[in-house]
CSV table of N, CA and C in Angstrom, one decimal:
chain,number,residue,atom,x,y,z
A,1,UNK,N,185.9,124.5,103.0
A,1,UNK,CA,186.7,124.0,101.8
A,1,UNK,C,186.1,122.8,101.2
A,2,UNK,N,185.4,122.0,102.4
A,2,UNK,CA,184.8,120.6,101.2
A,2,UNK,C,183.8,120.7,100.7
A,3,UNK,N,183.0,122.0,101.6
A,3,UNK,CA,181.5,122.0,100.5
A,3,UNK,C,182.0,123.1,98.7
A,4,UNK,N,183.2,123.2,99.2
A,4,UNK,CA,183.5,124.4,97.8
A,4,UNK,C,184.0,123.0,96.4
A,5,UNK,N,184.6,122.3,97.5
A,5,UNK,CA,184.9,121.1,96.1
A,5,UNK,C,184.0,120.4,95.9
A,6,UNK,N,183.4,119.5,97.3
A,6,UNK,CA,182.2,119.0,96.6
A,6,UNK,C,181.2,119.7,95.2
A,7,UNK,N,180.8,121.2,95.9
A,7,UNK,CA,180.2,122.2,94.7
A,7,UNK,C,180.3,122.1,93.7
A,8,UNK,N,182.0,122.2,93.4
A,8,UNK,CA,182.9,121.9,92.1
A,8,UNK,C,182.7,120.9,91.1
A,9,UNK,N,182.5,119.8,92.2
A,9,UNK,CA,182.7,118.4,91.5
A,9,UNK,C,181.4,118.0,91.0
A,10,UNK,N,180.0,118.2,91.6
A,10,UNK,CA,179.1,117.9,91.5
A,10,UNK,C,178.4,118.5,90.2
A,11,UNK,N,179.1,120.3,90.0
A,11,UNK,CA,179.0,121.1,88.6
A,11,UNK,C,179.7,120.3,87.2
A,12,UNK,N,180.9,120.1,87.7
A,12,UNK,CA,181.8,119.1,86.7
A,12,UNK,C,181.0,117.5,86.2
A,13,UNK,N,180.6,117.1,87.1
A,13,UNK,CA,179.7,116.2,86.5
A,13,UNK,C,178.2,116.3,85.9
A,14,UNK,N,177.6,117.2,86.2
A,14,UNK,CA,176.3,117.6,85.7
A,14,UNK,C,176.8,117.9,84.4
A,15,UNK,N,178.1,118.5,84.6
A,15,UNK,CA,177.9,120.1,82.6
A,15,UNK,C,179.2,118.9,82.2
A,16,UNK,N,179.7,117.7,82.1
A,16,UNK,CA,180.6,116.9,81.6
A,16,UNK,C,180.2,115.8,80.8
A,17,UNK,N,179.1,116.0,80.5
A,17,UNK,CA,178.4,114.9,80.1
A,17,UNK,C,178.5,115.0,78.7
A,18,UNK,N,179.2,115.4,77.5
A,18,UNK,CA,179.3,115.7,76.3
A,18,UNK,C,179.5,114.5,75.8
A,19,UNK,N,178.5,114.1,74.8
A,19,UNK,CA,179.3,112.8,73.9
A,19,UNK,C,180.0,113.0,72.4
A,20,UNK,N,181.1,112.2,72.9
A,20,UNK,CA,181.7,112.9,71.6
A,20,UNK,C,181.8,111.7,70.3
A,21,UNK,N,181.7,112.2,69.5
A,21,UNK,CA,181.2,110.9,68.2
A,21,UNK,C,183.1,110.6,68.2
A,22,UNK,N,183.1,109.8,66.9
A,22,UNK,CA,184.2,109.1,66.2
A,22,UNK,C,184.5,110.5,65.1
A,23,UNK,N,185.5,110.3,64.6
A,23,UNK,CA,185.8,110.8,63.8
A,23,UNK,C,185.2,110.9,62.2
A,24,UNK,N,184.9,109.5,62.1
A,24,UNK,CA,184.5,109.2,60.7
A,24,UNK,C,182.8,109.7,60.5
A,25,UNK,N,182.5,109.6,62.2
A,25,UNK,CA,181.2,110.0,62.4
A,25,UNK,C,181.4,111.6,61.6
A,26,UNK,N,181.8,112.2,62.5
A,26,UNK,CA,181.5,113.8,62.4
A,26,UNK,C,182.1,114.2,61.0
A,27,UNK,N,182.5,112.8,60.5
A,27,UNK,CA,183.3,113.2,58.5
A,27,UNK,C,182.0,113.5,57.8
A,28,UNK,N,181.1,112.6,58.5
A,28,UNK,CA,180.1,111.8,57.5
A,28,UNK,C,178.8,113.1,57.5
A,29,UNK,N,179.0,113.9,58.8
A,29,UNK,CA,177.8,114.7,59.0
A,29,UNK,C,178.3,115.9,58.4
A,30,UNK,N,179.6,116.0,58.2
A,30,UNK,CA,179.8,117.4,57.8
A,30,UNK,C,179.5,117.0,56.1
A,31,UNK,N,180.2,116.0,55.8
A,31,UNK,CA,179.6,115.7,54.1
A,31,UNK,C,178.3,116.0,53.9
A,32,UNK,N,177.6,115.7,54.3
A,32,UNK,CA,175.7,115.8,54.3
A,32,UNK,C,175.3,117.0,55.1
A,33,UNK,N,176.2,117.3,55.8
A,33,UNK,CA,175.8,119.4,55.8
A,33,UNK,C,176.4,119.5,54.5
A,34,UNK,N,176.8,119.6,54.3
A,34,UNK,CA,177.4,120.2,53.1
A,34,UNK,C,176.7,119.7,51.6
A,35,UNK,N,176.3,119.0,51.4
A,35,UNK,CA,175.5,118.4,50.5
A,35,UNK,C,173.9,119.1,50.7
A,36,UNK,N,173.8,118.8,51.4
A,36,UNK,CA,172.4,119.6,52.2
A,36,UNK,C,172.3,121.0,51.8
A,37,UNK,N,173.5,121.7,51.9
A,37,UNK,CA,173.8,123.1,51.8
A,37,UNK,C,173.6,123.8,50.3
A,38,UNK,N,174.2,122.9,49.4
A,38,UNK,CA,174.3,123.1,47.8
A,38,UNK,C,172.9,122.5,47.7
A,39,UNK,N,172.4,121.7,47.8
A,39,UNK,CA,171.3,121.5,47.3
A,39,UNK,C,170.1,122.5,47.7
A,40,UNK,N,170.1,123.2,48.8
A,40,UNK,CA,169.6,124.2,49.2
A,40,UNK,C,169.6,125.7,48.1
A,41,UNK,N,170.5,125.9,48.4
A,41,UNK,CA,171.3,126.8,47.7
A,41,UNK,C,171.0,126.5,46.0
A,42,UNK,N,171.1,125.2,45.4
A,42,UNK,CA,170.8,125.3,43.9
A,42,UNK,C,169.2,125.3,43.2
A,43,UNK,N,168.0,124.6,44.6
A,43,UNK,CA,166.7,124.2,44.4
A,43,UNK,C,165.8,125.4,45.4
A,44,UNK,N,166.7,125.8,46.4
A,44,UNK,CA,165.6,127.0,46.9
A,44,UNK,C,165.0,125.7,48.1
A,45,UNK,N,164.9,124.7,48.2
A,45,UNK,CA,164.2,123.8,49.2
A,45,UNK,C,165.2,123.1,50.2
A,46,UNK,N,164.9,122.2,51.3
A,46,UNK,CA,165.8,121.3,51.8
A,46,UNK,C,165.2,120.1,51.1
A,47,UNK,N,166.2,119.3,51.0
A,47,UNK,CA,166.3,117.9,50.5
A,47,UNK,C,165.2,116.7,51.4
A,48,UNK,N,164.8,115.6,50.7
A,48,UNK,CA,163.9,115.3,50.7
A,48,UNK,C,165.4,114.0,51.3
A,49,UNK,N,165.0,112.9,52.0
A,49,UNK,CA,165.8,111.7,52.7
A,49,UNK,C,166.0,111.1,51.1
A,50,UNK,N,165.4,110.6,49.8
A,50,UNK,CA,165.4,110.0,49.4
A,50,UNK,C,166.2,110.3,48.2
A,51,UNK,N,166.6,112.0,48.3
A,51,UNK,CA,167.7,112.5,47.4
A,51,UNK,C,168.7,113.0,47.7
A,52,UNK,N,168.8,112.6,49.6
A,52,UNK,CA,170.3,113.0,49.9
A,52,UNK,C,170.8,111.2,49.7
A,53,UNK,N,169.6,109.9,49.7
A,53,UNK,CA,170.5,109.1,49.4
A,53,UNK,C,170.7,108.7,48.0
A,54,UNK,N,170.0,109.3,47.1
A,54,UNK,CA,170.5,109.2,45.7
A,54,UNK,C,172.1,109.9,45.4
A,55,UNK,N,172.2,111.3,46.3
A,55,UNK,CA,173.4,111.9,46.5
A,55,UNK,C,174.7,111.5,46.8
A,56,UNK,N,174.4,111.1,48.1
A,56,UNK,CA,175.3,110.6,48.9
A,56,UNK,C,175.4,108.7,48.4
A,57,UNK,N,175.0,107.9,48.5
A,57,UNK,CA,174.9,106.7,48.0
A,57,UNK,C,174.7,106.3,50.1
A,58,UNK,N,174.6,106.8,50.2
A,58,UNK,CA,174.6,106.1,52.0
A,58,UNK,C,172.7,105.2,51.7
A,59,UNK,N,172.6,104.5,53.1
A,59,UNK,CA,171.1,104.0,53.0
A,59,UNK,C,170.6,105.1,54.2
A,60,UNK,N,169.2,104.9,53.5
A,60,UNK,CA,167.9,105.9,54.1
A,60,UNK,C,168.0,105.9,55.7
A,61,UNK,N,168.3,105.1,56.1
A,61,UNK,CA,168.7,104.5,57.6
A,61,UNK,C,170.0,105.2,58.4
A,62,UNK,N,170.6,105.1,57.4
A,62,UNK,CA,172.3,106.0,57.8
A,62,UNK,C,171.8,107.6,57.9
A,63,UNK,N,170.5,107.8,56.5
A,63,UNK,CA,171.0,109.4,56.4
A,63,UNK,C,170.0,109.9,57.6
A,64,UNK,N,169.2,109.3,57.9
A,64,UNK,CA,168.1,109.7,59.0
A,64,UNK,C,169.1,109.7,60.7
A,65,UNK,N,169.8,108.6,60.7
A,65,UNK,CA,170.8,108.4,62.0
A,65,UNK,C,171.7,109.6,61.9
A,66,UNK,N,172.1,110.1,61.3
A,66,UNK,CA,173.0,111.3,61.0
A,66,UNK,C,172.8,112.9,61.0
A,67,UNK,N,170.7,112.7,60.6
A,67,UNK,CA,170.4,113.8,60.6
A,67,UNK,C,170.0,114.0,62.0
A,68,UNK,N,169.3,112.9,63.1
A,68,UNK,CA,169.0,113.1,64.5
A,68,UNK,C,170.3,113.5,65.2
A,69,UNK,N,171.4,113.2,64.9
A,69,UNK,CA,172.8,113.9,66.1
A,69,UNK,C,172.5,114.9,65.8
């Protein structure tokens, strides 16, 4: 029985490791998918960093930190 919990516990910590953003975080990435998306959709290309921040008004810094999560 303690090697079946140990097992347990040691799985639960390996696969528990999820980081979970803020809220305003995950607001901010779904706006810029979605912005991302229409611009896609209206130009046939993906967007270039320097006209999702003409788009969005965020800085080149923010839109790059946003697109690595």
């Amino acid at each position: 029985v303690y090697l079946i919990k140990q097992s347990i516990n040691n799985w639960l910590a390996m696969t528990a490791r999820v980081v979970r953003l803020p809220q305003r975080v995950r607001d901010e990435i779904r706006e810029l998918i979605g912005i991302r998306k229409s611009f896609i959709e209206n130009f046939g290309r993906e967007p270039f960093n320097h006209e999702l921040v003409q788009m969005t008004g965020k800085s080149e810094f923010k839109i790059v930190q946003l697109l690595e999560i």
